[in-house]
């Protein structure tokens, strides 16, 4: 029999075994965790996929705990608010004070024992609830004892008391480890000055000043505090209140009705600039220091410019701010201030200058595109002044009298800043563009006479082209970079020049002639010809059209004069050595040719002549080795010219249209086969034969006479025999198909008569016999079809 120990002994044995199992399980779990770490650290070897880690919980335990504590604190806070606001009247004054005060004291004291037991998250949640209860205490105190006090003033005092109390609570040794009280105290400290400004009815200036003073205090806290949460809270306060106060001060400066109001707004702006300046010198990150210095510079410019603007007419607003922005870097001398501050001042000055230049863009746009309004009113009469020439019915921008000063001043700054530096080519180009903009808007701003305005634009165009021809690349600059930029400015200047000249006929002819000559003269420099040569051809096209219109010529006559432009373009493209010039020149010439075709389109005889001349020009271009691909285009133009001439002569015979196209196509096919014997006959002869046969076949089926079908059948027979003789698939297939269809057309009347004379049972019987014969000899017919296909496959 089995010996059974006593119950006490058996219980001791079971406990020992369980302890051993727990220890074994702990060792296995530790080993498993180490193996998982090794597998995650070592990359998987090729061919062996990584071992997937076992799925873990979707949320970590501390995160879940924090969420639960946060929800619990929120619910308790809501319950306390409901009790204070709704259930307050059911207690007497003693009960009210004892209940809320006792609960608040107990909740504020609870975090101390909780932290001593290691429940840090619970202590933070309870501390947050206690801070919320102090706000309710302040509300209850106002309802009980200070009901007659103003809401804003009491709230300001309460915010001060709460901020001081929360700070003391967070700094006390028992609760010194809590993270929430100090940021909460700093958050409460954002309100007193703003609430006092509201209570004192200090207006917008007082609110802005309160916000900026509070932002200054936040800046000090952010720079000196050692607790990260406090620094983050202070930084948020600086960004919110500082930005709000600075923007409010800037708006007050912009809308100031007089020097006094502008001076008060400037004081606020300088206060904000001082805060940003102090912060820029104390921050550790150089990038942050530069950014704060930029803000300080912009605020300083806004303060100085707003004060000066209030004492001057509105037309000087932009120049005043621009002058302050230009003077800003001069006030920050190198060596006396830190490098981030100097860089920030330079960036702020550049931003002010950029905004000033942007203010001139509307007037530059009017000067460039405004003259387009003369297109529908061409040659309606010269206007009185350059301003009417530029606007052509558009509204003149306000405060435009000082606009030319803005780009000129910025251009001077660029020239001074880039002197002796590696960026000088770029600064020179930028200064040139700004100076050009200043000169461009000067005639309409001064409202000089119409002719004088055109003369200024013409002189600017000629001067720019001359400067581009004289420019030599600087060291380190791409060849032709500055010269091309100058030429582009010349092209842009010629646009309002030509559009403005459309007001009168003599001005149009003179301006177009000058523009054509200017750009043609500049085209002899190879580096400029990719831009100037197409511009000269465009001007020549406009001059040809204007000359024809001024002479009273019909459009088709003017088209012949326009064809001079494609001819000149083809000649220039053949003589130039610049590969980048040929394509723009030829494209411009092609566009001019299309314009000539469009002008001659209503008159077929002239259109045929224009197409022929275009074909001659294209043929001359196709002679060049690099333009041999234009040969088919030249042949197509010749054929098209012939077709137009036939239409003008009222020729309706289709062969008159198809044969002039088919014969050159077949000739080209013969030449291609001689050059490349491997070319398929479909590629070489298919297009020409199709053009020659198909229209004639369609006409033969509708022709009641016998001559066209006879000639078509003879030609198809000859082509079929040639295809069989030379083993060419395309002639054999096309010729045979056309011959069969032509024969069916001729035999169709007789077949109809025969079918009509036979009894009605004969056609079905013949069809049945045919099917029986085909079925009986099906295999032989398949072999015959395969043999025919093989024969055709061996042909070219």
PDB file of N, CA and C in Angstrom, residues 227-277:
ATOM      1  N   UNK A 227      13.193  74.022 -14.821  1.00  0.00           N
ATOM      2  CA  UNK A 227      12.219  72.941 -15.004  1.00  0.00           C
ATOM      3  C   UNK A 227      11.754  72.960 -16.462  1.00  0.00           C
ATOM      4  N   UNK A 228      11.854  71.859 -17.190  1.00  0.00           N
ATOM      5  CA  UNK A 228      11.458  71.874 -18.609  1.00  0.00           C
ATOM      6  C   UNK A 228      10.006  72.276 -18.821  1.00  0.00           C
ATOM      7  N   UNK A 229       9.104  71.784 -17.952  1.00  0.00           N
ATOM      8  CA  UNK A 229       7.694  72.120 -18.145  1.00  0.00           C
ATOM      9  C   UNK A 229       7.453  73.612 -17.988  1.00  0.00           C
ATOM     10  N   UNK A 230       8.159  74.238 -17.093  1.00  0.00           N
ATOM     11  CA  UNK A 230       8.024  75.686 -16.903  1.00  0.00           C
ATOM     12  C   UNK A 230       8.558  76.434 -18.125  1.00  0.00           C
ATOM     13  N   UNK A 231       9.682  75.971 -18.683  1.00  0.00           N
ATOM     14  CA  UNK A 231      10.225  76.638 -19.873  1.00  0.00           C
ATOM     15  C   UNK A 231       9.271  76.515 -21.057  1.00  0.00           C
ATOM     16  N   UNK A 232       8.672  75.360 -21.219  1.00  0.00           N
ATOM     17  CA  UNK A 232       7.726  75.181 -22.327  1.00  0.00           C
ATOM     18  C   UNK A 232       6.513  76.079 -22.139  1.00  0.00           C
ATOM     19  N   UNK A 233       5.979  76.140 -20.924  1.00  0.00           N
ATOM     20  CA  UNK A 233       4.826  76.993 -20.666  1.00  0.00           C
ATOM     21  C   UNK A 233       5.168  78.462 -20.898  1.00  0.00           C
ATOM     22  N   UNK A 234       6.343  78.878 -20.445  1.00  0.00           N
ATOM     23  CA  UNK A 234       6.754  80.265 -20.664  1.00  0.00           C
ATOM     24  C   UNK A 234       6.942  80.564 -22.145  1.00  0.00           C
ATOM     25  N   UNK A 235       7.512  79.609 -22.886  1.00  0.00           N
ATOM     26  CA  UNK A 235       7.683  79.822 -24.331  1.00  0.00           C
ATOM     27  C   UNK A 235       6.344  79.956 -25.027  1.00  0.00           C
ATOM     28  N   UNK A 236       5.379  79.152 -24.633  1.00  0.00           N
ATOM     29  CA  UNK A 236       4.043  79.282 -25.217  1.00  0.00           C
ATOM     30  C   UNK A 236       3.437  80.640 -24.889  1.00  0.00           C
ATOM     31  N   UNK A 237       3.636  81.096 -23.664  1.00  0.00           N
ATOM     32  CA  UNK A 237       3.132  82.417 -23.311  1.00  0.00           C
ATOM     33  C   UNK A 237       3.791  83.517 -24.112  1.00  0.00           C
ATOM     34  N   UNK A 238       5.109  83.410 -24.331  1.00  0.00           N
ATOM     35  CA  UNK A 238       5.807  84.412 -25.141  1.00  0.00           C
ATOM     36  C   UNK A 238       5.262  84.427 -26.567  1.00  0.00           C
ATOM     37  N   UNK A 239       5.087  83.252 -27.146  1.00  0.00           N
ATOM     38  CA  UNK A 239       4.600  83.181 -28.532  1.00  0.00           C
ATOM     39  C   UNK A 239       3.184  83.742 -28.644  1.00  0.00           C
ATOM     40  N   UNK A 240       2.328  83.374 -27.699  1.00  0.00           N
ATOM     41  CA  UNK A 240       0.943  83.829 -27.791  1.00  0.00           C
ATOM     42  C   UNK A 240       0.780  85.300 -27.475  1.00  0.00           C
ATOM     43  N   UNK A 241       1.175  85.705 -26.269  1.00  0.00           N
ATOM     44  CA  UNK A 241       0.986  87.099 -25.856  1.00  0.00           C
ATOM     45  C   UNK A 241       1.931  88.034 -26.596  1.00  0.00           C
ATOM     46  N   UNK A 242       3.170  87.597 -26.815  1.00  0.00           N
ATOM     47  CA  UNK A 242       4.100  88.457 -27.532  1.00  0.00           C
ATOM     48  C   UNK A 242       3.664  88.715 -28.964  1.00  0.00           C
ATOM     49  N   UNK A 243       3.257  87.654 -29.659  1.00  0.00           N
ATOM     50  CA  UNK A 243       2.794  87.849 -31.036  1.00  0.00           C
ATOM     51  C   UNK A 243       1.532  88.684 -31.075  1.00  0.00           C
ATOM     52  N   UNK A 244       0.606  88.405 -30.161  1.00  0.00           N
ATOM     53  CA  UNK A 244      -0.622  89.197 -30.142  1.00  0.00           C
ATOM     54  C   UNK A 244      -0.359  90.661 -29.841  1.00  0.00           C
ATOM     55  N   UNK A 245       0.495  90.930 -28.852  1.00  0.00           N
ATOM     56  CA  UNK A 245       0.802  92.317 -28.539  1.00  0.00           C
ATOM     57  C   UNK A 245       1.543  93.024 -29.653  1.00  0.00           C
ATOM     58  N   UNK A 246       2.506  92.341 -30.290  1.00  0.00           N
ATOM     59  CA  UNK A 246       3.262  92.967 -31.378  1.00  0.00           C
ATOM     60  C   UNK A 246       2.375  93.246 -32.585  1.00  0.00           C
ATOM     61  N   UNK A 247       1.523  92.304 -32.942  1.00  0.00           N
ATOM     62  CA  UNK A 247       0.619  92.532 -34.074  1.00  0.00           C
ATOM     63  C   UNK A 247      -0.364  93.660 -33.782  1.00  0.00           C
ATOM     64  N   UNK A 248      -0.852  93.707 -32.552  1.00  0.00           N
ATOM     65  CA  UNK A 248      -1.753  94.802 -32.190  1.00  0.00           C
ATOM     66  C   UNK A 248      -1.044  96.147 -32.281  1.00  0.00           C
ATOM     67  N   UNK A 249       0.197  96.202 -31.787  1.00  0.00           N
ATOM     68  CA  UNK A 249       0.955  97.448 -31.877  1.00  0.00           C
ATOM     69  C   UNK A 249       1.231  97.833 -33.326  1.00  0.00           C
ATOM     70  N   UNK A 250       1.541  96.857 -34.168  1.00  0.00           N
ATOM     71  CA  UNK A 250       1.766  97.162 -35.583  1.00  0.00           C
ATOM     72  C   UNK A 250       0.502  97.699 -36.237  1.00  0.00           C
ATOM     73  N   UNK A 251      -0.646  97.111 -35.909  1.00  0.00           N
ATOM     74  CA  UNK A 251      -1.916  97.618 -36.459  1.00  0.00           C
ATOM     75  C   UNK A 251      -2.192  99.037 -35.956  1.00  0.00           C
ATOM     76  N   UNK A 252      -1.901  99.306 -34.684  1.00  0.00           N
ATOM     77  CA  UNK A 252      -2.094 100.654 -34.152  1.00  0.00           C
ATOM     78  C   UNK A 252      -1.155 101.644 -34.839  1.00  0.00           C
ATOM     79  N   UNK A 253       0.069 101.215 -35.134  1.00  0.00           N
ATOM     80  CA  UNK A 253       0.999 102.106 -35.828  1.00  0.00           C
ATOM     81  C   UNK A 253       0.551 102.383 -37.253  1.00  0.00           C
ATOM     82  N   UNK A 254       0.025 101.363 -37.935  1.00  0.00           N
ATOM     83  CA  UNK A 254      -0.409 101.537 -39.331  1.00  0.00           C
ATOM     84  C   UNK A 254      -1.641 102.433 -39.432  1.00  0.00           C
ATOM     85  N   UNK A 255      -2.511 102.343 -38.451  1.00  0.00           N
ATOM     86  CA  UNK A 255      -3.756 103.128 -38.498  1.00  0.00           C
ATOM     87  C   UNK A 255      -3.701 104.374 -37.631  1.00  0.00           C
ATOM     88  N   UNK A 256      -2.517 104.743 -37.165  1.00  0.00           N
ATOM     89  CA  UNK A 256      -2.416 105.914 -36.286  1.00  0.00           C
ATOM     90  C   UNK A 256      -2.827 107.172 -37.039  1.00  0.00           C
ATOM     91  N   UNK A 257      -3.749 107.982 -36.464  1.00  0.00           N
ATOM     92  CA  UNK A 257      -4.198 109.184 -37.180  1.00  0.00           C
ATOM     93  C   UNK A 257      -3.218 110.343 -37.078  1.00  0.00           C
ATOM     94  N   UNK A 258      -2.284 110.302 -36.158  1.00  0.00           N
ATOM     95  CA  UNK A 258      -1.358 111.420 -35.994  1.00  0.00           C
ATOM     96  C   UNK A 258      -0.067 110.982 -35.352  1.00  0.00           C
ATOM     97  N   UNK A 259       0.873 111.931 -35.195  1.00  0.00           N
ATOM     98  CA  UNK A 259       2.177 111.578 -34.605  1.00  0.00           C
ATOM     99  C   UNK A 259       2.082 111.061 -33.183  1.00  0.00           C
ATOM    100  N   UNK A 260       1.128 111.586 -32.360  1.00  0.00           N
ATOM    101  CA  UNK A 260       1.019 111.121 -30.982  1.00  0.00           C
ATOM    102  C   UNK A 260       0.652 109.657 -30.899  1.00  0.00           C
ATOM    103  N   UNK A 261      -0.398 109.265 -31.622  1.00  0.00           N
ATOM    104  CA  UNK A 261      -0.801 107.864 -31.622  1.00  0.00           C
ATOM    105  C   UNK A 261       0.292 106.984 -32.209  1.00  0.00           C
ATOM    106  N   UNK A 262       0.977 107.478 -33.241  1.00  0.00           N
ATOM    107  CA  UNK A 262       2.062 106.696 -33.828  1.00  0.00           C
ATOM    108  C   UNK A 262       3.214 106.521 -32.850  1.00  0.00           C
ATOM    109  N   UNK A 263       3.480 107.575 -32.028  1.00  0.00           N
ATOM    110  CA  UNK A 263       4.557 107.462 -31.038  1.00  0.00           C
ATOM    111  C   UNK A 263       4.213 106.430 -29.969  1.00  0.00           C
ATOM    112  N   UNK A 264       2.947 106.423 -29.511  1.00  0.00           N
ATOM    113  CA  UNK A 264       2.563 105.411 -28.519  1.00  0.00           C
ATOM    114  C   UNK A 264       2.684 103.998 -29.097  1.00  0.00           C
ATOM    115  N   UNK A 265       2.231 103.816 -30.338  1.00  0.00           N
ATOM    116  CA  UNK A 265       2.372 102.502 -30.973  1.00  0.00           C
ATOM    117  C   UNK A 265       3.845 102.146 -31.168  1.00  0.00           C
ATOM    118  N   UNK A 266       4.686 103.145 -31.492  1.00  0.00           N
ATOM    119  CA  UNK A 266       6.115 102.876 -31.666  1.00  0.00           C
ATOM    120  C   UNK A 266       6.742 102.431 -30.354  1.00  0.00           C
ATOM    121  N   UNK A 267       6.292 103.027 -29.211  1.00  0.00           N
ATOM    122  CA  UNK A 267       6.817 102.596 -27.920  1.00  0.00           C
ATOM    123  C   UNK A 267       6.502 101.127 -27.669  1.00  0.00           C
ATOM    124  N   UNK A 268       5.282 100.718 -28.006  1.00  0.00           N
ATOM    125  CA  UNK A 268       4.930  99.312 -27.843  1.00  0.00           C
ATOM    126  C   UNK A 268       5.779  98.421 -28.759  1.00  0.00           C
ATOM    127  N   UNK A 269       5.970  98.847 -29.996  1.00  0.00           N
ATOM    128  CA  UNK A 269       6.777  98.062 -30.920  1.00  0.00           C
ATOM    129  C   UNK A 269       8.224  97.962 -30.444  1.00  0.00           C
ATOM    130  N   UNK A 270       8.768  99.046 -29.918  1.00  0.00           N
ATOM    131  CA  UNK A 270      10.138  98.991 -29.407  1.00  0.00           C
ATOM    132  C   UNK A 270      10.240  98.097 -28.182  1.00  0.00           C
ATOM    133  N   UNK A 271       9.182  98.094 -27.330  1.00  0.00           N
ATOM    134  CA  UNK A 271       9.170  97.171 -26.201  1.00  0.00           C
ATOM    135  C   UNK A 271       9.223  95.723 -26.683  1.00  0.00           C
ATOM    136  N   UNK A 272       8.406  95.401 -27.679  1.00  0.00           N
ATOM    137  CA  UNK A 272       8.429  94.046 -28.240  1.00  0.00           C
ATOM    138  C   UNK A 272       9.785  93.745 -28.879  1.00  0.00           C
ATOM    139  N   UNK A 273      10.374  94.737 -29.572  1.00  0.00           N
ATOM    140  CA  UNK A 273      11.679  94.526 -30.177  1.00  0.00           C
ATOM    141  C   UNK A 273      12.743  94.291 -29.111  1.00  0.00           C
ATOM    142  N   UNK A 274      12.649  95.027 -27.996  1.00  0.00           N
ATOM    143  CA  UNK A 274      13.609  94.814 -26.925  1.00  0.00           C
ATOM    144  C   UNK A 274      13.517  93.420 -26.329  1.00  0.00           C
ATOM    145  N   UNK A 275      12.298  92.934 -26.152  1.00  0.00           N
ATOM    146  CA  UNK A 275      12.125  91.569 -25.635  1.00  0.00           C
ATOM    147  C   UNK A 275      12.755  90.554 -26.587  1.00  0.00           C
ATOM    148  N   UNK A 276      12.478  90.689 -27.888  1.00  0.00           N
ATOM    149  CA  UNK A 276      13.052  89.760 -28.864  1.00  0.00           C
ATOM    150  C   UNK A 276      14.566  89.883 -28.907  1.00  0.00           C
ATOM    151  N   UNK A 277      15.091  91.119 -28.752  1.00  0.00           N
ATOM    152  CA  UNK A 277      16.542  91.314 -28.797  1.00  0.00           C
ATOM    153  C   UNK A 277      17.225  90.657 -27.608  1.00  0.00           C
TER     154      UNK A 277
END
